[in-house]
Amino acid sequence: MLRAHTVEQVRAAEADLLARLPQGALMQRAAYGLAHAVLDLLGGGYGRRVLLLVGPGHNGGDALYAGVVLARRGARVEAWLLADSVHEDGLAAFRAVGGRVAPAGSAHDGFDVVIDGILGIGGRPGLRPDAVAALEAVAGVPVVAVDVPSGVDVDTGEIAGPHVVADLTVTFGTHKGCHLLDPAALACGAVDLVDIGLDLPPAPIEALQPMDVAALLPRPALDGHKYSRGVVGVRAGSAAYPGAGLLSVAGASCGLAGMVRYDGDEVVLRQVRAAHPEVVGPGRVQAWVVGSGSDDAAQPALSAALADAVPVVVDADALAFADLARGRDAVLTPHAGELARMLGAQRSVIEASPLEHARRAAQEYDAVVLLKGRRTVIAAPDGAVRVTTTGTPWLATAGAGDVLGGLIGALLASGLCPFDAASVGSWLHGAAATLAAQQGPFVAGDVAAALPALLATLTDP
């Protein structure tokens, strides 16, 4: 499990470790990890030209000590000091190995990499004008951020004003919220985690990894049958939007549940049976998927599903009536526009602070909320959060959400709790899209078609 801790948690863990280590040892661990990540990026140090953007405090000290390591490996390292007071010992060590200190924005013959040591995890969002000017002077040069890209909100992933856009972020001890949550995650580039020996408490934000998904996936019992494996029902699609019903069924028919039932428009039912002959008609189920393309039938379809007192996925048209599912075993699956309507907010505000609004919606509706996006956020009413890091830009295609809803429904029917079903389903959805993209651009049905091959890599024969 990839875990993201808060600034407060990290500082407490660092203070505990510092009390047990010789002075300066923790910074040296971070600096060596940073320097070696830069060496890997550059393919070596000899003759490379490195610029350090040095701010106040420990983050600037990490950059200076990393510059010492790089200089010893033959790099030409220059530092621009962007604060009146920087880490004194680090600066002395940097000068001692021949590091050059120059005014910010000085003329130069080009750099191979810029190390962003302007602000650390204690920095406020945004950058001062002198830092912005320094970054503009080296525009186009690859940037390695120290711990976090300077100028982003570390815990929430929000952005307010100018900030560093890194090609690589080297972080220490644990991931932070900004490494997982958009919009800041877009500014991080690749993220390299350096273990510095922190003893950390449980994290408020998690991201599933393949081993976690494999451990959570349902597997048939030796004496199992189609009913014991779970039956998922789909109430989706309409004469106006038959494709939504087909795609919801396609997601539900991934093989994780023992049976799929379709209960909806007769026109859609005929198309479903032609495409998925294993799908049967109405009957008892262990979970419902409701809303995709349901049009005017969304409210009665959701009411009927809730009357069965089984877990339900509330998607698309049914989200307008999500208050009916308040306090139930439900997964609500809005995109930013739909969540904006649910919360009475602007879409741009939702997109600027997805963590805050996913958590708020989960509390207000007393249900699991899956806020779709490049980095999908899954929030539970108790405050637990998971972020999906799988996927590809090609997944931004019509009908992909319908497939996701059906997939989550199958996981609910097979016995996963709403929080696990939503986070596992979202991870699988993104990973299947990545698999489908190996053949080029794709449509939503290709994501559903890729699920069996993906699941084969995660489950025992």
Short mmCIF file of C-alpha atoms in Angstrom, two decimals:
data_model
loop_
_atom_site.label_atom_id
_atom_site.label_comp_id
_atom_site.label_asym_id
_atom_site.label_seq_id
_atom_site.Cartn_x
_atom_site.Cartn_y
_atom_site.Cartn_z
CA MET A 1 0.00 0.00 0.00
CA LEU A 2 1.28 3.42 -0.91
CA ARG A 3 0.55 5.82 1.95
CA ALA A 4 0.55 9.60 2.14
CA HIS A 5 1.04 11.22 5.53
CA THR A 6 0.34 14.76 6.63
CA VAL A 7 2.96 17.40 7.35
CA GLU A 8 2.12 17.16 11.04
CA GLN A 9 2.67 13.40 11.06
CA VAL A 10 5.96 13.69 9.17
CA ARG A 11 7.31 16.39 11.45
CA ALA A 12 6.46 14.39 14.55
CA ALA A 13 8.21 11.31 13.12
CA GLU A 14 11.25 13.37 12.12
CA ALA A 15 11.49 14.89 15.59
CA ASP A 16 11.40 11.44 17.15
CA LEU A 17 14.12 10.18 14.81
CA LEU A 18 16.30 13.28 15.23
CA ALA A 19 16.34 12.70 18.98
CA ARG A 20 18.00 9.32 18.35
CA LEU A 21 20.47 10.27 15.60
CA PRO A 22 23.71 12.27 15.56
CA GLN A 23 23.25 15.89 14.54
CA GLY A 24 22.88 16.28 10.80
CA ALA A 25 22.51 12.56 10.10
CA LEU A 26 18.90 12.80 8.91
CA MET A 27 19.68 15.58 6.46
CA GLN A 28 22.62 13.59 5.11
CA ARG A 29 20.34 10.61 4.47
CA ALA A 30 17.96 12.80 2.52
CA ALA A 31 20.74 14.55 0.62
CA TYR A 32 22.41 11.32 -0.46
CA GLY A 33 19.08 9.91 -1.65
CA LEU A 34 18.40 13.11 -3.58
CA ALA A 35 21.87 13.20 -5.13
CA HIS A 36 21.72 9.61 -6.31
CA ALA A 37 18.28 10.14 -7.83
CA VAL A 38 19.73 13.08 -9.78
CA LEU A 39 22.71 10.98 -10.85
CA ASP A 40 20.33 8.29 -12.12
CA LEU A 41 18.38 10.93 -14.04
CA LEU A 42 21.52 12.37 -15.60
CA GLY A 43 23.21 9.05 -16.25
CA GLY A 44 26.21 10.09 -14.15
CA GLY A 45 27.74 13.21 -12.69
CA TYR A 46 31.02 13.94 -14.46
CA GLY A 47 30.86 17.13 -16.50
CA ARG A 48 27.15 17.67 -15.80
CA ARG A 49 25.94 21.16 -15.00
CA VAL A 50 23.63 21.40 -12.02
CA LEU A 51 21.81 24.42 -10.61
CA LEU A 52 20.53 24.54 -7.05
CA LEU A 53 17.66 26.91 -6.22
CA VAL A 54 18.14 27.28 -2.49
CA GLY A 55 15.51 28.59 -0.13
CA PRO A 56 15.54 28.85 3.66
CA GLY A 57 15.47 25.97 6.10
CA HIS A 58 16.09 22.27 5.78
CA ASN A 59 14.82 21.92 2.22
CA GLY A 60 17.54 24.26 1.02
CA GLY A 61 20.03 22.36 3.20
CA ASP A 62 19.05 19.09 1.50
CA ALA A 63 19.74 20.71 -1.87
CA LEU A 64 23.12 22.10 -0.76
CA TYR A 65 24.33 18.80 0.67
CA ALA A 66 23.13 17.00 -2.45
CA GLY A 67 25.20 19.54 -4.39
CA VAL A 68 28.22 18.47 -2.34
CA VAL A 69 27.72 14.83 -3.39
CA LEU A 70 27.23 15.82 -7.02
CA ALA A 71 30.34 18.01 -7.03
CA ARG A 72 32.37 15.11 -5.67
CA ARG A 73 31.08 13.06 -8.61
CA GLY A 74 32.50 15.59 -11.06
CA ALA A 75 29.46 17.79 -11.65
CA ARG A 76 29.72 21.56 -12.01
CA VAL A 77 27.27 22.79 -9.39
CA GLU A 78 26.02 26.35 -9.00
CA ALA A 79 23.68 27.67 -6.32
CA TRP A 80 21.29 30.60 -6.49
CA LEU A 81 20.32 31.68 -2.98
CA LEU A 82 16.69 32.75 -2.81
CA ALA A 83 16.59 33.69 0.85
CA ASP A 84 18.50 36.07 3.10
CA SER A 85 19.33 33.17 5.40
CA VAL A 86 20.04 29.65 4.17
CA HIS A 87 21.35 26.50 5.87
CA GLU A 88 24.77 27.67 7.08
CA ASP A 89 26.48 24.29 7.47
CA GLY A 90 25.18 23.14 4.11
CA LEU A 91 26.39 26.30 2.40
CA ALA A 92 29.84 25.98 4.02
CA ALA A 93 30.14 22.36 2.90
CA PHE A 94 29.03 23.34 -0.62
CA ARG A 95 31.66 26.07 -0.87
CA ALA A 96 34.32 23.73 0.51
CA VAL A 97 33.99 21.35 -2.46
CA GLY A 98 34.18 24.16 -5.00
CA GLY A 99 30.48 24.82 -5.40
CA ARG A 100 29.80 28.19 -7.01
CA VAL A 101 27.33 30.67 -5.50
CA ALA A 102 25.94 33.20 -8.00
CA PRO A 103 23.16 35.79 -7.96
CA ALA A 104 19.78 34.46 -8.99
CA GLY A 105 19.27 34.81 -12.72
CA SER A 106 22.98 35.05 -13.50
CA ALA A 107 24.14 34.48 -17.04
CA HIS A 108 25.09 30.87 -17.66
CA ASP A 109 26.01 28.50 -20.45
CA GLY A 110 23.13 26.13 -19.73
CA PHE A 111 22.28 23.58 -17.07
CA ASP A 112 21.46 19.89 -17.37
CA VAL A 113 19.15 19.90 -14.35
CA VAL A 114 17.70 22.30 -11.80
CA ILE A 115 17.20 21.16 -8.20
CA ASP A 116 14.24 22.88 -6.58
CA GLY A 117 15.14 23.45 -2.93
CA ILE A 118 13.08 26.62 -2.59
CA LEU A 119 10.37 25.50 -0.16
CA GLY A 120 9.84 22.34 1.84
CA ILE A 121 6.80 20.72 3.43
CA GLY A 122 6.36 23.73 5.72
CA GLY A 123 6.09 26.19 2.85
CA ARG A 124 2.86 27.99 2.04
CA PRO A 125 1.25 27.65 -1.39
CA GLY A 126 2.58 30.05 -4.00
CA LEU A 127 6.04 31.47 -4.72
CA ARG A 128 7.64 34.87 -4.20
CA PRO A 129 8.45 36.93 -7.31
CA ASP A 130 12.21 36.30 -7.01
CA ALA A 131 11.64 32.54 -7.09
CA VAL A 132 9.33 32.88 -10.08
CA ALA A 133 11.95 34.94 -11.89
CA ALA A 134 14.65 32.38 -11.15
CA LEU A 135 12.51 29.58 -12.56
CA GLU A 136 11.75 31.63 -15.67
CA ALA A 137 15.50 32.15 -16.20
CA VAL A 138 16.00 28.38 -16.56
CA ALA A 139 12.73 27.52 -18.30
CA GLY A 140 12.98 24.33 -20.31
CA VAL A 141 15.63 22.72 -18.09
CA PRO A 142 14.49 19.50 -16.33
CA VAL A 143 13.57 20.15 -12.69
CA VAL A 144 14.00 17.84 -9.71
CA ALA A 145 11.92 18.91 -6.72
CA VAL A 146 13.23 18.29 -3.20
CA ASP A 147 10.46 16.54 -1.24
CA VAL A 148 7.63 18.51 -2.90
CA PRO A 149 7.36 20.96 -5.80
CA SER A 150 7.72 24.36 -4.19
CA GLY A 151 4.51 26.35 -4.04
CA VAL A 152 1.92 23.56 -3.81
CA ASP A 153 -0.23 22.73 -0.80
CA VAL A 154 1.48 19.67 0.63
CA ASP A 155 -1.45 18.04 2.45
CA THR A 156 -4.35 18.77 0.10
CA GLY A 157 -2.74 18.86 -3.33
CA GLU A 158 -4.31 22.24 -4.00
CA ILE A 159 -2.56 25.00 -5.92
CA ALA A 160 -2.80 28.73 -5.23
CA GLY A 161 -0.52 30.84 -7.37
CA PRO A 162 2.86 30.17 -9.00
CA HIS A 163 4.52 26.82 -8.28
CA VAL A 164 7.27 24.55 -9.52
CA VAL A 165 6.43 22.01 -12.21
CA ALA A 166 8.90 19.18 -11.73
CA ASP A 167 9.98 16.34 -13.97
CA LEU A 168 10.97 14.32 -10.90
CA THR A 169 10.14 14.76 -7.23
CA VAL A 170 12.38 13.04 -4.68
CA THR A 171 10.51 12.73 -1.41
CA PHE A 172 11.66 11.45 1.95
CA GLY A 173 10.20 8.96 4.40
CA THR A 174 6.70 8.82 2.96
CA HIS A 175 4.52 10.24 0.25
CA LYS A 176 2.52 13.37 0.97
CA GLY A 177 -0.95 14.26 -0.24
CA CYS A 178 0.36 16.45 -3.06
CA HIS A 179 2.12 13.47 -4.62
CA LEU A 180 -1.19 11.67 -5.13
CA LEU A 181 -3.85 14.35 -5.40
CA ASP A 182 -4.49 16.57 -8.36
CA PRO A 183 -3.94 19.28 -9.28
CA ALA A 184 -0.57 19.24 -7.46
CA ALA A 185 0.21 15.67 -8.52
CA LEU A 186 0.46 16.93 -12.09
CA ALA A 187 3.29 19.20 -10.92
CA CYS A 188 5.28 16.38 -9.32
CA GLY A 189 6.29 14.43 -12.40
CA ALA A 190 7.65 11.02 -11.43
CA VAL A 191 7.93 10.53 -7.67
CA ASP A 192 10.92 8.76 -6.12
CA LEU A 193 10.58 7.81 -2.44
CA VAL A 194 13.76 7.72 -0.31
CA ASP A 195 13.55 5.75 2.94
CA ILE A 196 15.13 7.76 5.75
CA GLY A 197 13.93 5.55 8.59
CA LEU A 198 10.80 7.35 9.80
CA ASP A 199 8.43 5.48 12.11
CA LEU A 200 5.03 6.69 10.95
CA PRO A 201 1.44 6.23 12.18
CA PRO A 202 -1.44 5.10 9.93
CA ALA A 203 -1.84 7.43 6.96
CA PRO A 204 -5.05 9.32 6.13
CA ILE A 205 -4.60 8.78 2.39
CA GLU A 206 -3.74 5.52 0.63
CA ALA A 207 -3.22 4.30 -2.91
CA LEU A 208 -3.67 0.62 -3.71
CA GLN A 209 -0.81 -1.23 -5.37
CA PRO A 210 -1.08 -4.46 -7.40
CA MET A 211 -0.43 -6.71 -4.39
CA ASP A 212 -3.16 -4.94 -2.42
CA VAL A 213 -5.65 -5.39 -5.23
CA ALA A 214 -4.73 -9.05 -5.64
CA ALA A 215 -5.28 -9.61 -1.91
CA LEU A 216 -8.71 -7.96 -1.99
CA LEU A 217 -10.04 -9.61 -5.14
CA PRO A 218 -12.79 -12.19 -4.50
CA ARG A 219 -12.02 -15.80 -5.39
CA PRO A 220 -14.51 -18.64 -5.75
CA ALA A 221 -14.68 -21.14 -2.92
CA LEU A 222 -13.89 -24.73 -3.83
CA ASP A 223 -17.54 -25.62 -3.35
CA GLY A 224 -18.88 -22.30 -4.63
CA HIS A 225 -21.69 -21.86 -7.15
CA LYS A 226 -23.03 -18.95 -9.18
CA TYR A 227 -25.29 -17.72 -6.40
CA SER A 228 -22.70 -17.93 -3.64
CA ARG A 229 -20.26 -15.97 -5.78
CA GLY A 230 -22.72 -13.07 -5.89
CA VAL A 231 -25.41 -11.84 -8.24
CA VAL A 232 -25.24 -8.26 -9.49
CA GLY A 233 -28.25 -6.51 -10.95
CA VAL A 234 -28.10 -3.68 -13.47
CA ARG A 235 -30.77 -1.04 -13.89
CA ALA A 236 -29.22 1.19 -16.52
CA GLY A 237 -29.81 2.32 -20.08
CA SER A 238 -32.97 3.45 -21.81
CA ALA A 239 -34.41 3.71 -25.29
CA ALA A 240 -32.61 7.06 -25.56
CA TYR A 241 -29.30 5.74 -24.21
CA PRO A 242 -29.08 1.99 -24.80
CA GLY A 243 -25.28 2.00 -24.93
CA ALA A 244 -25.06 2.99 -21.27
CA GLY A 245 -26.93 -0.15 -20.30
CA LEU A 246 -24.73 -2.32 -22.51
CA LEU A 247 -21.55 -0.86 -21.07
CA SER A 248 -22.74 -1.16 -17.47
CA VAL A 249 -23.50 -4.81 -18.12
CA ALA A 250 -20.11 -5.24 -19.78
CA GLY A 251 -18.38 -3.97 -16.65
CA ALA A 252 -20.51 -6.16 -14.41
CA SER A 253 -19.79 -9.19 -16.64
CA CYS A 254 -16.07 -9.16 -15.85
CA GLY A 255 -16.32 -12.59 -14.19
CA LEU A 256 -15.94 -11.47 -10.58
CA ALA A 257 -19.60 -12.10 -9.77
CA GLY A 258 -21.38 -15.39 -10.40
CA MET A 259 -24.32 -13.91 -12.30
CA VAL A 260 -25.48 -10.68 -13.88
CA ARG A 261 -29.16 -9.73 -14.08
CA TYR A 262 -30.54 -6.96 -16.26
CA ASP A 263 -33.76 -5.25 -15.20
CA GLY A 264 -34.65 -2.37 -17.46
CA ASP A 265 -35.82 -1.19 -20.84
CA GLU A 266 -36.99 -3.96 -23.18
CA VAL A 267 -35.10 -2.50 -26.15
CA VAL A 268 -31.90 -2.50 -24.11
CA LEU A 269 -32.61 -5.98 -22.77
CA ARG A 270 -32.71 -7.42 -26.28
CA GLN A 271 -29.36 -5.78 -27.08
CA VAL A 272 -27.88 -6.99 -23.80
CA ARG A 273 -28.91 -10.59 -24.48
CA ALA A 274 -27.42 -10.40 -27.97
CA ALA A 275 -24.09 -9.11 -26.67
CA HIS A 276 -24.03 -11.02 -23.37
CA PRO A 277 -26.07 -14.23 -23.61
CA GLU A 278 -25.06 -15.21 -20.06
CA VAL A 279 -27.00 -12.26 -18.62
CA VAL A 280 -30.43 -13.14 -17.25
CA GLY A 281 -33.55 -11.18 -16.33
CA PRO A 282 -34.89 -9.74 -13.07
CA GLY A 283 -34.57 -11.61 -9.79
CA ARG A 284 -32.80 -11.53 -6.45
CA VAL A 285 -29.40 -9.88 -6.33
CA GLN A 286 -26.66 -9.05 -3.82
CA ALA A 287 -25.96 -5.61 -5.30
CA TRP A 288 -27.45 -3.14 -7.77
CA VAL A 289 -25.93 -0.79 -10.34
CA VAL A 290 -28.31 2.06 -11.12
CA GLY A 291 -28.39 5.19 -13.20
CA SER A 292 -26.18 5.14 -16.29
CA GLY A 293 -28.33 6.37 -19.18
CA SER A 294 -31.48 5.73 -17.15
CA ASP A 295 -33.07 9.00 -18.23
CA ASP A 296 -36.55 9.44 -16.70
CA ALA A 297 -36.42 5.99 -15.08
CA ALA A 298 -33.55 6.93 -12.75
CA GLN A 299 -35.60 7.79 -9.66
CA PRO A 300 -37.93 4.78 -9.70
CA ALA A 301 -35.01 2.51 -10.57
CA LEU A 302 -33.02 3.76 -7.59
CA SER A 303 -36.00 3.53 -5.24
CA ALA A 304 -36.64 -0.06 -6.31
CA ALA A 305 -32.99 -0.98 -5.85
CA LEU A 306 -32.86 0.55 -2.37
CA ALA A 307 -36.00 -1.35 -1.39
CA ASP A 308 -34.00 -4.58 -1.72
CA ALA A 309 -31.68 -3.43 1.10
CA VAL A 310 -28.52 -4.53 -0.73
CA PRO A 311 -25.47 -2.42 -1.64
CA VAL A 312 -25.97 -0.13 -4.60
CA VAL A 313 -23.84 1.82 -7.06
CA VAL A 314 -25.48 5.18 -7.77
CA ASP A 315 -24.23 6.60 -11.05
CA ALA A 316 -25.02 9.27 -13.65
CA ASP A 317 -28.75 10.09 -13.86
CA ALA A 318 -29.43 8.49 -10.47
CA LEU A 319 -27.05 10.90 -8.75
CA ALA A 320 -29.76 13.55 -8.93
CA PHE A 321 -31.58 11.44 -6.34
CA ALA A 322 -28.56 10.42 -4.29
CA ASP A 323 -30.19 11.73 -1.13
CA LEU A 324 -32.39 8.60 -1.26
CA ALA A 325 -29.24 6.52 -0.65
CA ARG A 326 -28.05 8.56 2.32
CA GLY A 327 -26.77 6.28 5.07
CA ARG A 328 -27.06 3.14 2.95
CA ASP A 329 -24.36 0.75 1.73
CA ALA A 330 -23.82 2.80 -1.39
CA VAL A 331 -21.10 3.98 -3.73
CA LEU A 332 -21.84 7.32 -5.39
CA THR A 333 -19.77 7.83 -8.55
CA PRO A 334 -19.90 11.47 -9.69
CA HIS A 335 -17.51 13.33 -11.92
CA ALA A 336 -16.68 16.92 -10.94
CA GLY A 337 -19.70 18.41 -12.71
CA GLU A 338 -22.11 16.00 -11.07
CA LEU A 339 -20.57 16.53 -7.64
CA ALA A 340 -20.83 20.27 -8.15
CA ARG A 341 -24.59 19.90 -8.60
CA MET A 342 -24.82 17.58 -5.58
CA LEU A 343 -23.02 20.05 -3.33
CA GLY A 344 -24.22 23.29 -4.86
CA ALA A 345 -20.71 24.32 -5.85
CA GLN A 346 -18.89 25.34 -9.02
CA ARG A 347 -17.19 22.65 -11.07
CA SER A 348 -13.94 24.62 -11.09
CA VAL A 349 -13.98 24.67 -7.29
CA ILE A 350 -14.44 20.89 -7.14
CA GLU A 351 -11.55 20.37 -9.56
CA ALA A 352 -9.31 22.72 -7.58
CA SER A 353 -9.87 20.87 -4.29
CA PRO A 354 -11.07 17.31 -4.98
CA LEU A 355 -9.98 15.92 -1.60
CA GLU A 356 -11.98 18.47 0.36
CA HIS A 357 -15.13 18.00 -1.68
CA ALA A 358 -15.02 14.21 -1.91
CA ARG A 359 -14.71 14.07 1.88
CA ARG A 360 -17.48 16.62 2.30
CA ALA A 361 -19.82 14.67 0.03
CA ALA A 362 -19.06 11.38 1.80
CA GLN A 363 -20.02 12.98 5.10
CA GLU A 364 -23.10 14.77 3.80
CA TYR A 365 -24.48 11.69 2.02
CA ASP A 366 -23.14 9.23 4.61
CA ALA A 367 -21.93 7.00 1.78
CA VAL A 368 -18.75 6.19 -0.10
CA VAL A 369 -18.09 8.80 -2.78
CA LEU A 370 -15.92 8.08 -5.80
CA LEU A 371 -14.99 11.37 -7.44
CA LYS A 372 -13.83 10.56 -10.96
CA GLY A 373 -10.83 12.29 -12.42
CA ARG A 374 -7.26 11.77 -13.60
CA ARG A 375 -6.58 10.87 -9.99
CA THR A 376 -9.89 9.45 -8.79
CA VAL A 377 -10.58 10.11 -5.09
CA ILE A 378 -12.55 7.58 -3.05
CA ALA A 379 -13.77 8.94 0.28
CA ALA A 380 -15.61 7.14 3.09
CA PRO A 381 -17.88 8.82 5.64
CA ASP A 382 -15.33 8.18 8.39
CA GLY A 383 -12.73 10.27 6.53
CA ALA A 384 -10.70 7.43 5.02
CA VAL A 385 -9.44 8.22 1.51
CA ARG A 386 -7.89 6.25 -1.31
CA VAL A 387 -6.55 7.73 -4.53
CA THR A 388 -6.35 5.80 -7.80
CA THR A 389 -3.03 6.18 -9.57
CA THR A 390 -3.68 3.80 -12.48
CA GLY A 391 -5.05 4.95 -15.80
CA THR A 392 -4.19 6.75 -19.00
CA PRO A 393 -5.42 9.98 -20.65
CA TRP A 394 -7.15 7.78 -23.24
CA LEU A 395 -9.58 6.76 -20.49
CA ALA A 396 -11.31 10.12 -20.90
CA THR A 397 -13.82 8.59 -23.31
CA ALA A 398 -17.60 8.35 -23.42
CA GLY A 399 -19.03 5.36 -21.56
CA ALA A 400 -15.95 4.60 -19.48
CA GLY A 401 -17.83 5.51 -16.31
CA ASP A 402 -20.62 3.08 -17.22
CA VAL A 403 -18.09 0.25 -17.32
CA LEU A 404 -16.68 1.37 -13.97
CA GLY A 405 -20.10 1.35 -12.32
CA GLY A 406 -20.79 -2.20 -13.47
CA LEU A 407 -17.38 -3.37 -12.30
CA ILE A 408 -17.87 -1.89 -8.83
CA GLY A 409 -21.29 -3.53 -8.67
CA ALA A 410 -19.76 -6.94 -9.38
CA LEU A 411 -17.27 -6.40 -6.55
CA LEU A 412 -20.06 -5.38 -4.17
CA ALA A 413 -22.08 -8.47 -5.09
CA SER A 414 -19.06 -10.68 -4.48
CA GLY A 415 -18.81 -9.43 -0.91
CA LEU A 416 -16.46 -6.44 -0.82
CA CYS A 417 -17.48 -3.49 1.35
CA PRO A 418 -18.33 -0.27 -0.51
CA PHE A 419 -14.97 1.39 0.22
CA ASP A 420 -12.95 -1.61 -0.98
CA ALA A 421 -15.25 -2.25 -3.95
CA ALA A 422 -14.93 1.36 -5.11
CA SER A 423 -11.15 1.57 -4.70
CA VAL A 424 -10.44 -1.88 -6.18
CA GLY A 425 -12.86 -1.25 -9.04
CA SER A 426 -11.29 2.11 -9.82
CA TRP A 427 -7.77 0.61 -9.77
CA LEU A 428 -8.82 -2.24 -12.10
CA HIS A 429 -10.60 0.18 -14.40
CA GLY A 430 -7.49 2.32 -14.80
CA ALA A 431 -5.17 -0.65 -15.19
CA ALA A 432 -7.44 -2.25 -17.80
CA ALA A 433 -7.44 1.03 -19.73
CA THR A 434 -3.64 1.07 -19.68
CA LEU A 435 -3.65 -2.49 -21.00
CA ALA A 436 -6.13 -1.59 -23.73
CA ALA A 437 -4.01 1.42 -24.71
CA GLN A 438 -1.18 -0.92 -25.73
CA GLN A 439 -3.17 -1.45 -28.92
CA GLY A 440 -3.64 2.28 -29.45
CA PRO A 441 -6.58 4.61 -28.74
CA PHE A 442 -9.64 2.79 -27.43
CA VAL A 443 -13.31 3.17 -26.57
CA ALA A 444 -15.10 2.22 -23.36
CA GLY A 445 -16.00 -1.28 -24.51
CA ASP A 446 -12.31 -2.04 -24.97
CA VAL A 447 -11.74 -1.35 -21.27
CA ALA A 448 -14.32 -3.96 -20.33
CA ALA A 449 -12.80 -6.38 -22.84
CA ALA A 450 -9.35 -5.94 -21.27
CA LEU A 451 -10.52 -6.83 -17.75
CA PRO A 452 -10.20 -10.64 -18.03
CA ALA A 453 -6.58 -10.46 -19.19
CA LEU A 454 -5.78 -8.02 -16.40
CA LEU A 455 -7.51 -10.15 -13.76
CA ALA A 456 -5.54 -13.18 -14.94
CA THR A 457 -2.35 -11.43 -13.80
CA LEU A 458 -3.80 -10.83 -10.32
CA THR A 459 -5.59 -14.07 -9.50
CA ASP A 460 -4.54 -17.68 -9.13
CA PRO A 461 -5.63 -20.08 -11.88
#
